PDB file of C-alpha atoms in Angstrom:
ATOM      1  CA  UNK C 266      50.941  99.132  39.735  1.00 75.00           C
ATOM      2  CA  UNK C 267      47.869  97.275  38.437  1.00 76.00           C
ATOM      3  CA  UNK C 268      48.749  94.319  40.669  1.00 79.00           C
ATOM      4  CA  UNK C 269      48.880  96.528  43.767  1.00 81.00           C
ATOM      5  CA  UNK C 270      45.592  98.236  42.854  1.00 86.00           C
ATOM      6  CA  UNK C 271      43.866  94.852  42.718  1.00 86.00           C
ATOM      7  CA  UNK C 272      45.294  93.739  46.063  1.00 88.00           C
ATOM      8  CA  UNK C 273      47.686  91.137  44.688  1.00 88.00           C
ATOM      9  CA  UNK C 274      50.752  90.313  46.755  1.00 91.00           C
ATOM     10  CA  UNK C 275      54.025  91.392  45.143  1.00 92.00           C
ATOM     11  CA  UNK C 276      57.226  89.677  46.235  1.00 94.00           C
ATOM     12  CA  UNK C 277      60.550  91.406  45.564  1.00 93.00           C
ATOM     13  CA  UNK C 278      63.222  88.809  46.388  1.00 94.00           C
ATOM     14  CA  UNK C 279      66.292  91.065  46.402  1.00 92.00           C
ATOM     15  CA  UNK C 280      67.465  94.626  45.766  1.00 89.00           C
ATOM     16  CA  UNK C 281      69.168  93.506  42.545  1.00 87.00           C
ATOM     17  CA  UNK C 282      68.646  90.473  40.341  1.00 87.00           C
ATOM     18  CA  UNK C 283      69.567  87.162  41.957  1.00 94.00           C
ATOM     19  CA  UNK C 284      68.254  83.916  40.487  1.00 94.00           C
ATOM     20  CA  UNK C 285      68.697  81.910  43.701  1.00 96.00           C
ATOM     21  CA  UNK C 286      66.862  84.553  45.727  1.00 96.00           C
ATOM     22  CA  UNK C 287      64.005  84.386  43.257  1.00 96.00           C
ATOM     23  CA  UNK C 288      63.770  80.600  43.476  1.00 97.00           C
ATOM     24  CA  UNK C 289      63.829  80.772  47.273  1.00 97.00           C
ATOM     25  CA  UNK C 290      61.061  83.390  47.190  1.00 97.00           C
ATOM     26  CA  UNK C 291      58.911  81.234  44.927  1.00 96.00           C
ATOM     27  CA  UNK C 292      59.374  78.309  47.313  1.00 96.00           C
ATOM     28  CA  UNK C 293      58.927  80.176  50.614  1.00 97.00           C
ATOM     29  CA  UNK C 294      56.142  82.541  49.578  1.00 96.00           C
ATOM     30  CA  UNK C 295      54.353  79.980  47.368  1.00 96.00           C
ATOM     31  CA  UNK C 296      54.303  82.392  44.426  1.00 95.00           C
ATOM     32  CA  UNK C 297      52.255  81.261  41.456  1.00 92.00           C
ATOM     33  CA  UNK C 298      53.147  83.899  38.861  1.00 92.00           C
ATOM     34  CA  UNK C 299      56.657  84.863  37.759  1.00 93.00           C
ATOM     35  CA  UNK C 300      57.710  87.935  35.783  1.00 90.00           C
ATOM     36  CA  UNK C 301      61.057  88.476  34.062  1.00 89.00           C
ATOM     37  CA  UNK C 302      63.101  88.898  30.910  1.00 85.00           C
ATOM     38  CA  UNK C 303      64.362  85.943  28.812  1.00 84.00           C
ATOM     39  CA  UNK C 304      67.811  86.300  30.410  1.00 85.00           C
ATOM     40  CA  UNK C 305      66.324  86.138  33.898  1.00 90.00           C
ATOM     41  CA  UNK C 306      64.353  83.012  33.042  1.00 92.00           C
ATOM     42  CA  UNK C 307      67.494  81.471  31.534  1.00 89.00           C
ATOM     43  CA  UNK C 308      69.343  82.122  34.802  1.00 92.00           C
ATOM     44  CA  UNK C 309      66.556  80.386  36.721  1.00 94.00           C
ATOM     45  CA  UNK C 310      66.742  77.359  34.437  1.00 93.00           C
ATOM     46  CA  UNK C 311      70.518  77.156  34.910  1.00 91.00           C
ATOM     47  CA  UNK C 312      70.103  76.602  38.666  1.00 94.00           C
ATOM     48  CA  UNK C 313      69.569  73.184  40.234  1.00 95.00           C
ATOM     49  CA  UNK C 314      65.781  73.336  40.216  1.00 95.00           C
ATOM     50  CA  UNK C 315      65.473  70.035  42.084  1.00 94.00           C
ATOM     51  CA  UNK C 316      66.608  71.838  45.255  1.00 96.00           C
ATOM     52  CA  UNK C 317      63.463  73.967  45.281  1.00 96.00           C
ATOM     53  CA  UNK C 318      59.750  73.299  45.638  1.00 96.00           C
ATOM     54  CA  UNK C 319      58.261  75.143  42.675  1.00 95.00           C
ATOM     55  CA  UNK C 320      54.928  73.342  42.660  1.00 94.00           C
ATOM     56  CA  UNK C 321      53.053  76.602  43.298  1.00 95.00           C
ATOM     57  CA  UNK C 322      54.100  78.084  39.942  1.00 93.00           C
ATOM     58  CA  UNK C 323      51.210  78.222  37.493  1.00 89.00           C
ATOM     59  CA  UNK C 324      52.063  80.925  34.984  1.00 88.00           C
ATOM     60  CA  UNK C 325      54.498  83.627  33.994  1.00 88.00           C
ATOM     61  CA  UNK C 326      55.028  86.765  31.974  1.00 85.00           C
ATOM     62  CA  UNK C 327      58.134  87.325  29.882  1.00 83.00           C
ATOM     63  CA  UNK C 328      59.029  90.627  28.263  1.00 77.00           C
ATOM     64  CA  UNK C 329      61.735  93.049  27.189  1.00 71.00           C
ATOM     65  CA  UNK C 330      63.296  91.114  24.319  1.00 69.00           C
ATOM     66  CA  UNK C 331      62.636  88.157  21.992  1.00 67.00           C
ATOM     67  CA  UNK C 332      62.636  84.782  23.723  1.00 73.00           C
ATOM     68  CA  UNK C 333      64.461  81.772  22.260  1.00 74.00           C
ATOM     69  CA  UNK C 334      61.910  78.989  21.603  1.00 74.00           C
ATOM     70  CA  UNK C 335      64.067  76.520  23.522  1.00 78.00           C
ATOM     71  CA  UNK C 336      63.754  78.600  26.703  1.00 84.00           C
ATOM     72  CA  UNK C 337      59.957  78.478  26.439  1.00 81.00           C
ATOM     73  CA  UNK C 338      60.053  74.718  26.018  1.00 82.00           C
ATOM     74  CA  UNK C 339      62.312  74.307  29.066  1.00 86.00           C
ATOM     75  CA  UNK C 340      60.015  76.447  31.210  1.00 88.00           C
ATOM     76  CA  UNK C 341      57.230  74.041  30.380  1.00 85.00           C
ATOM     77  CA  UNK C 342      59.222  70.845  30.918  1.00 87.00           C
ATOM     78  CA  UNK C 343      61.598  71.825  33.747  1.00 90.00           C
ATOM     79  CA  UNK C 344      59.592  74.376  35.756  1.00 90.00           C
ATOM     80  CA  UNK C 345      56.173  72.909  34.918  1.00 84.00           C
ATOM     81  CA  UNK C 346      54.963  76.370  33.931  1.00 87.00           C
ATOM     82  CA  UNK C 347      51.649  75.598  32.292  1.00 82.00           C
ATOM     83  CA  UNK C 348      50.921  79.055  30.947  1.00 82.00           C
ATOM     84  CA  UNK C 349      53.170  81.918  29.908  1.00 80.00           C
ATOM     85  CA  UNK C 350      52.586  85.240  28.202  1.00 77.00           C
ATOM     86  CA  UNK C 351      55.417  86.654  26.120  1.00 75.00           C
ATOM     87  CA  UNK C 352      54.957  90.404  25.915  1.00 71.00           C
ATOM     88  CA  UNK C 353      57.477  92.151  23.704  1.00 60.00           C
ATOM     89  CA  UNK C 354      56.829  95.719  24.812  1.00 50.00           C
ATOM     90  CA  UNK C 355      59.820  97.926  24.113  1.00 44.00           C
ATOM     91  CA  UNK C 356      60.025 100.815  26.567  1.00 36.00           C
ATOM     92  CA  UNK C 357      62.376 103.565  25.455  1.00 36.00           C
ATOM     93  CA  UNK C 358      63.225 105.095  28.813  1.00 31.00           C
ATOM     94  CA  UNK C 359      62.467 102.454  31.447  1.00 29.00           C
ATOM     95  CA  UNK C 360      64.405  99.205  31.683  1.00 28.00           C
ATOM     96  CA  UNK C 361      63.383  96.658  34.301  1.00 29.00           C
ATOM     97  CA  UNK C 362      66.485  95.534  36.200  1.00 32.00           C
ATOM     98  CA  UNK C 363      65.072  92.939  38.586  1.00 37.00           C
ATOM     99  CA  UNK C 364      62.798  89.950  38.380  1.00 43.00           C
ATOM    100  CA  UNK C 365      59.484  90.482  40.151  1.00 42.00           C
ATOM    101  CA  UNK C 366      57.742  87.415  41.510  1.00 47.00           C
ATOM    102  CA  UNK C 367      54.009  87.868  41.932  1.00 40.00           C
ATOM    103  CA  UNK C 368      51.302  85.943  43.758  1.00 42.00           C
ATOM    104  CA  UNK C 369      48.087  86.275  41.806  1.00 40.00           C
ATOM    105  CA  UNK C 370      44.945  84.424  40.839  1.00 43.00           C
ATOM    106  CA  UNK C 371      45.646  82.569  37.591  1.00 39.00           C
ATOM    107  CA  UNK C 372      42.488  80.480  37.581  1.00 41.00           C
ATOM    108  CA  UNK C 373      41.066  82.620  34.763  1.00 39.00           C
ATOM    109  CA  UNK C 374      43.992  81.907  32.434  1.00 36.00           C
ATOM    110  CA  UNK C 375      43.132  79.620  29.529  1.00 42.00           C
ATOM    111  CA  UNK C 376      46.399  79.249  27.591  1.00 50.00           C
ATOM    112  CA  UNK C 377      49.635  81.051  26.672  1.00 49.00           C
ATOM    113  CA  UNK C 378      49.353  84.330  24.809  1.00 66.00           C
ATOM    114  CA  UNK C 379      51.871  86.380  22.875  1.00 75.00           C
ATOM    115  CA  UNK C 380      51.691  90.164  22.721  1.00 80.00           C
ATOM    116  CA  UNK C 381      53.872  92.664  20.899  1.00 83.00           C
ATOM    117  CA  UNK C 382      54.080  96.427  20.759  1.00 82.00           C
ATOM    118  CA  UNK C 383      55.971  99.525  21.819  1.00 82.00           C
ATOM    119  CA  UNK C 384      55.266 102.332  24.251  1.00 82.00           C
ATOM    120  CA  UNK C 385      54.784 104.604  21.242  1.00 87.00           C
ATOM    121  CA  UNK C 386      51.994 102.302  20.018  1.00 87.00           C
ATOM    122  CA  UNK C 387      49.948 102.338  23.228  1.00 82.00           C
ATOM    123  CA  UNK C 388      51.290  99.494  23.216  1.00 78.00           C
ATOM    124  CA  UNK C 389      49.696  96.288  21.786  1.00 85.00           C
ATOM    125  CA  UNK C 390      49.759  95.911  17.991  1.00 90.00           C
ATOM    126  CA  UNK C 391      50.018  92.116  17.606  1.00 90.00           C
ATOM    127  CA  UNK C 392      48.240  89.528  19.732  1.00 87.00           C
ATOM    128  CA  UNK C 393      48.246  85.737  19.824  1.00 84.00           C
ATOM    129  CA  UNK C 394      45.114  83.667  20.385  1.00 80.00           C
ATOM    130  CA  UNK C 395      44.463  80.623  22.614  1.00 73.00           C
ATOM    131  CA  UNK C 396      43.574  78.465  19.612  1.00 80.00           C
ATOM    132  CA  UNK C 397      46.890  79.178  17.850  1.00 82.00           C
ATOM    133  CA  UNK C 398      49.073  76.088  17.504  1.00 80.00           C
ATOM    134  CA  UNK C 399      52.338  75.758  19.430  1.00 72.00           C
ATOM    135  CA  UNK C 400      54.445  76.686  16.404  1.00 75.00           C
ATOM    136  CA  UNK C 401      52.552  79.971  16.013  1.00 82.00           C
ATOM    137  CA  UNK C 402      52.896  80.758  19.718  1.00 74.00           C
ATOM    138  CA  UNK C 403      56.624  80.121  19.767  1.00 73.00           C
ATOM    139  CA  UNK C 404      57.683  81.559  16.411  1.00 79.00           C
ATOM    140  CA  UNK C 405      55.371  84.571  16.004  1.00 85.00           C
ATOM    141  CA  UNK C 406      54.136  87.465  18.133  1.00 85.00           C
ATOM    142  CA  UNK C 407      50.564  86.951  17.017  1.00 88.00           C
ATOM    143  CA  UNK C 408      48.218  88.553  14.514  1.00 91.00           C
ATOM    144  CA  UNK C 409      47.793  92.223  13.693  1.00 90.00           C
ATOM    145  CA  UNK C 410      45.105  93.879  15.840  1.00 88.00           C
ATOM    146  CA  UNK C 411      41.864  94.985  14.109  1.00 86.00           C
ATOM    147  CA  UNK C 412      42.528  98.687  14.725  1.00 84.00           C
ATOM    148  CA  UNK C 413      46.047  98.539  13.316  1.00 91.00           C
ATOM    149  CA  UNK C 414      47.844  98.321   9.972  1.00 94.00           C
ATOM    150  CA  UNK C 415      51.250  96.726   9.520  1.00 93.00           C
ATOM    151  CA  UNK C 416      53.677  96.369   6.655  1.00 94.00           C
ATOM    152  CA  UNK C 417      57.213  95.123   6.155  1.00 93.00           C
ATOM    153  CA  UNK C 418      59.426  97.205   3.887  1.00 92.00           C
ATOM    154  CA  UNK C 419      62.913  97.077   2.460  1.00 88.00           C
ATOM    155  CA  UNK C 420      64.955  99.254   4.885  1.00 82.00           C
ATOM    156  CA  UNK C 421      66.902 100.780   1.980  1.00 82.00           C
ATOM    157  CA  UNK C 422      64.252 101.384  -0.699  1.00 89.00           C
ATOM    158  CA  UNK C 423      61.133 101.592   1.468  1.00 89.00           C
ATOM    159  CA  UNK C 424      59.273  99.225  -0.872  1.00 94.00           C
ATOM    160  CA  UNK C 425      56.930  96.610   0.604  1.00 95.00           C
ATOM    161  CA  UNK C 426      58.554  93.163   0.555  1.00 94.00           C
ATOM    162  CA  UNK C 427      56.825  89.939  -0.492  1.00 95.00           C
ATOM    163  CA  UNK C 428      54.839  87.856   2.007  1.00 94.00           C
ATOM    164  CA  UNK C 429      57.209  85.963   4.288  1.00 92.00           C
ATOM    165  CA  UNK C 430      60.258  88.087   3.428  1.00 92.00           C
ATOM    166  CA  UNK C 431      62.173  89.995   6.098  1.00 87.00           C
ATOM    167  CA  UNK C 432      62.364  93.752   6.327  1.00 88.00           C
ATOM    168  CA  UNK C 433      61.622  96.695   8.582  1.00 88.00           C
ATOM    169  CA  UNK C 434      58.316  96.498  10.455  1.00 91.00           C
ATOM    170  CA  UNK C 435      56.091  99.581  10.264  1.00 92.00           C
ATOM    171  CA  UNK C 436      52.838 100.234  12.132  1.00 93.00           C
ATOM    172  CA  UNK C 437      49.948 102.622  11.481  1.00 95.00           C
ATOM    173  CA  UNK C 438      46.706 103.231  13.360  1.00 94.00           C
ATOM    174  CA  UNK C 439      44.974 105.255  16.038  1.00 92.00           C
ATOM    175  CA  UNK C 440      47.280 103.609  18.566  1.00 91.00           C
ATOM    176  CA  UNK C 441      50.346 105.451  17.226  1.00 93.00           C
ATOM    177  CA  UNK C 442      51.426 108.378  19.388  1.00 93.00           C
ATOM    178  CA  UNK C 443      51.119 111.977  18.191  1.00 94.00           C
ATOM    179  CA  UNK C 444      54.840 112.455  18.739  1.00 94.00           C
ATOM    180  CA  UNK C 445      57.642 112.778  21.269  1.00 92.00           C
ATOM    181  CA  UNK C 446      57.132 115.633  23.715  1.00 94.00           C
ATOM    182  CA  UNK C 447      58.853 118.791  22.514  1.00 95.00           C
ATOM    183  CA  UNK C 448      61.048 116.841  20.063  1.00 94.00           C
ATOM    184  CA  UNK C 449      59.759 117.269  16.486  1.00 94.00           C
ATOM    185  CA  UNK C 450      63.078 116.105  15.054  1.00 93.00           C
ATOM    186  CA  UNK C 451      62.920 112.708  16.734  1.00 90.00           C
ATOM    187  CA  UNK C 452      59.210 112.426  15.890  1.00 93.00           C
ATOM    188  CA  UNK C 453      59.930 113.025  12.203  1.00 92.00           C
ATOM    189  CA  UNK C 454      62.633 110.362  12.358  1.00 89.00           C
ATOM    190  CA  UNK C 455      60.236 107.597  13.439  1.00 91.00           C
ATOM    191  CA  UNK C 456      56.854 108.685  11.989  1.00 94.00           C
ATOM    192  CA  UNK C 457      56.368 109.288   8.261  1.00 93.00           C
ATOM    193  CA  UNK C 458      54.122 111.951   6.757  1.00 93.00           C
ATOM    194  CA  UNK C 459      51.369 109.384   6.223  1.00 95.00           C
ATOM    195  CA  UNK C 460      51.645 108.305   9.890  1.00 95.00           C
ATOM    196  CA  UNK C 461      53.585 105.045   9.518  1.00 95.00           C
ATOM    197  CA  UNK C 462      55.632 104.327  12.642  1.00 93.00           C
ATOM    198  CA  UNK C 463      59.059 102.717  12.238  1.00 89.00           C
ATOM    199  CA  UNK C 464      58.830 100.421  15.311  1.00 80.00           C
ATOM    200  CA  UNK C 465      60.674 102.910  17.468  1.00 49.00           C
ATOM    201  CA  UNK C 466      64.381 103.432  17.878  1.00 47.00           C
ATOM    202  CA  UNK C 467      64.863  99.670  17.840  1.00 53.00           C
ATOM    203  CA  UNK C 468      63.879  99.345  14.144  1.00 60.00           C
ATOM    204  CA  UNK C 469      62.649  95.769  14.323  1.00 68.00           C
ATOM    205  CA  UNK C 470      63.122  93.474  11.367  1.00 80.00           C
ATOM    206  CA  UNK C 471      60.198  91.165  10.849  1.00 88.00           C
ATOM    207  CA  UNK C 472      58.187  89.121   8.384  1.00 92.00           C
ATOM    208  CA  UNK C 473      54.426  88.751   7.903  1.00 93.00           C
ATOM    209  CA  UNK C 474      52.688  85.611   6.717  1.00 92.00           C
ATOM    210  CA  UNK C 475      49.518  85.470   4.636  1.00 90.00           C
ATOM    211  CA  UNK C 476      47.338  85.390   7.780  1.00 88.00           C
ATOM    212  CA  UNK C 477      48.828  88.567   9.217  1.00 88.00           C
ATOM    213  CA  UNK C 478      50.963  86.840  11.849  1.00 91.00           C
ATOM    214  CA  UNK C 479      54.270  88.545  12.552  1.00 91.00           C
ATOM    215  CA  UNK C 480      57.644  86.981  13.219  1.00 88.00           C
ATOM    216  CA  UNK C 481      60.288  89.245  14.767  1.00 82.00           C
ATOM    217  CA  UNK C 482      63.614  88.406  13.131  1.00 77.00           C
ATOM    218  CA  UNK C 483      65.862  90.854  14.972  1.00 70.00           C
ATOM    219  CA  UNK C 484      66.838  94.503  14.967  1.00 69.00           C
ATOM    220  CA  UNK C 485      68.188  96.404  11.996  1.00 65.00           C
ATOM    221  CA  UNK C 486      70.940  98.028  14.041  1.00 69.00           C
ATOM    222  CA  UNK C 487      72.184  94.526  14.978  1.00 74.00           C
ATOM    223  CA  UNK C 488      72.167  93.280  11.384  1.00 74.00           C
ATOM    224  CA  UNK C 489      75.477  91.940  10.060  1.00 80.00           C
ATOM    225  CA  UNK C 490      76.229  92.631   6.397  1.00 75.00           C
ATOM    226  CA  UNK C 491      78.645  89.940   5.228  1.00 80.00           C
ATOM    227  CA  UNK C 492      79.775  90.334   1.639  1.00 75.00           C
ATOM    228  CA  UNK C 493      76.479  92.015   0.763  1.00 70.00           C
ATOM    229  CA  UNK C 494      74.350  89.400   2.531  1.00 76.00           C
ATOM    230  CA  UNK C 495      72.110  90.508   5.404  1.00 76.00           C
ATOM    231  CA  UNK C 496      72.467  88.293   8.469  1.00 80.00           C
ATOM    232  CA  UNK C 497      70.281  88.700  11.535  1.00 76.00           C
ATOM    233  CA  UNK C 498      72.029  87.585  14.763  1.00 81.00           C
ATOM    234  CA  UNK C 499      68.736  86.456  16.327  1.00 76.00           C
ATOM    235  CA  UNK C 500      68.342  83.734  13.688  1.00 78.00           C
ATOM    236  CA  UNK C 501      71.778  82.304  14.482  1.00 86.00           C
ATOM    237  CA  UNK C 502      71.181  82.585  18.223  1.00 83.00           C
ATOM    238  CA  UNK C 503      67.908  80.662  18.037  1.00 79.00           C
ATOM    239  CA  UNK C 504      69.624  77.892  16.077  1.00 85.00           C
ATOM    240  CA  UNK C 505      72.475  77.608  18.606  1.00 89.00           C
ATOM    241  CA  UNK C 506      70.005  77.543  21.514  1.00 84.00           C
ATOM    242  CA  UNK C 507      68.823  74.149  20.277  1.00 84.00           C
ATOM    243  CA  UNK C 508      72.048  72.534  21.472  1.00 88.00           C
ATOM    244  CA  UNK C 509      71.568  71.133  25.000  1.00 84.00           C
ATOM    245  CA  UNK C 510      74.975  72.416  26.158  1.00 86.00           C
ATOM    246  CA  UNK C 511      74.325  76.025  25.108  1.00 86.00           C
ATOM    247  CA  UNK C 512      72.961  78.029  28.056  1.00 80.00           C
ATOM    248  CA  UNK C 513      73.063  81.509  26.534  1.00 82.00           C
ATOM    249  CA  UNK C 514      74.427  82.981  23.327  1.00 86.00           C
ATOM    250  CA  UNK C 515      75.000  86.404  21.782  1.00 86.00           C
ATOM    251  CA  UNK C 516      76.010  86.879  18.139  1.00 89.00           C
ATOM    252  CA  UNK C 517      77.810  90.055  17.061  1.00 88.00           C
ATOM    253  CA  UNK C 518      79.505  91.134  13.863  1.00 87.00           C
ATOM    254  CA  UNK C 519      83.206  91.912  13.582  1.00 89.00           C
ATOM    255  CA  UNK C 520      84.968  93.926  10.908  1.00 85.00           C
ATOM    256  CA  UNK C 521      86.517  92.011   8.037  1.00 79.00           C
ATOM    257  CA  UNK C 522      88.774  93.521   5.367  1.00 71.00           C
ATOM    258  CA  UNK C 523      87.351  91.378   2.567  1.00 70.00           C
ATOM    259  CA  UNK C 524      83.702  90.865   3.558  1.00 73.00           C
ATOM    260  CA  UNK C 525      83.074  94.069   5.470  1.00 76.00           C
ATOM    261  CA  UNK C 526      81.681  92.121   8.411  1.00 81.00           C
ATOM    262  CA  UNK C 527      81.466  88.530   9.475  1.00 84.00           C
TER     263      UNK C 527
END
């Protein structure tokens, strides 16, 4: 909506997601800004990019789920995307199904930025900075915003974990919603009495470093408990993505009589 208000051309390549249609649209319409989820970008990278003229592409926005670092690197090396913003905004009721290719003025962009938040948090709570090094940009979602508090707690005991340790991410500040409309039960489930928000229904697992930068490890509901050990699928997925022959990977737990899960 903000793009339309500012008179920016929006290009919708197809009625449903189609990576080839998107590449053709970028080439034919000379689009310079691309929007999509990590999966959509992965599908673009899996096409024969040499068949298309993508020289108009300057920047992109990625959102919806955590992005494997290797995908970001490939966007830079294979699509020559100089700038990209990774915005991990989790929207409870609206899921974007198609990739939108936008033509916009990117001359004001200075460098990649990472943003993180949820609809319930208005939504930005963590933000990366242009001067952050590449490792920070790829492996964290930025630093806690000045108006916001964050802590990582043990999901079982509720105790704050040590710096760098993984746990459940909780947010507090004026950005946190008052509650879900006409649903006090659900509100009580995600917001504590002292107004700490439990990162929505997704229950993100994360870690904080000494500078206040946050790394999203995965989601608690996806966690695999193998013989009492907590395993986050996202960590395994990011490791497997490093292999050049791995295009996409999903890790899930299966029941095991001895270990519980594996």
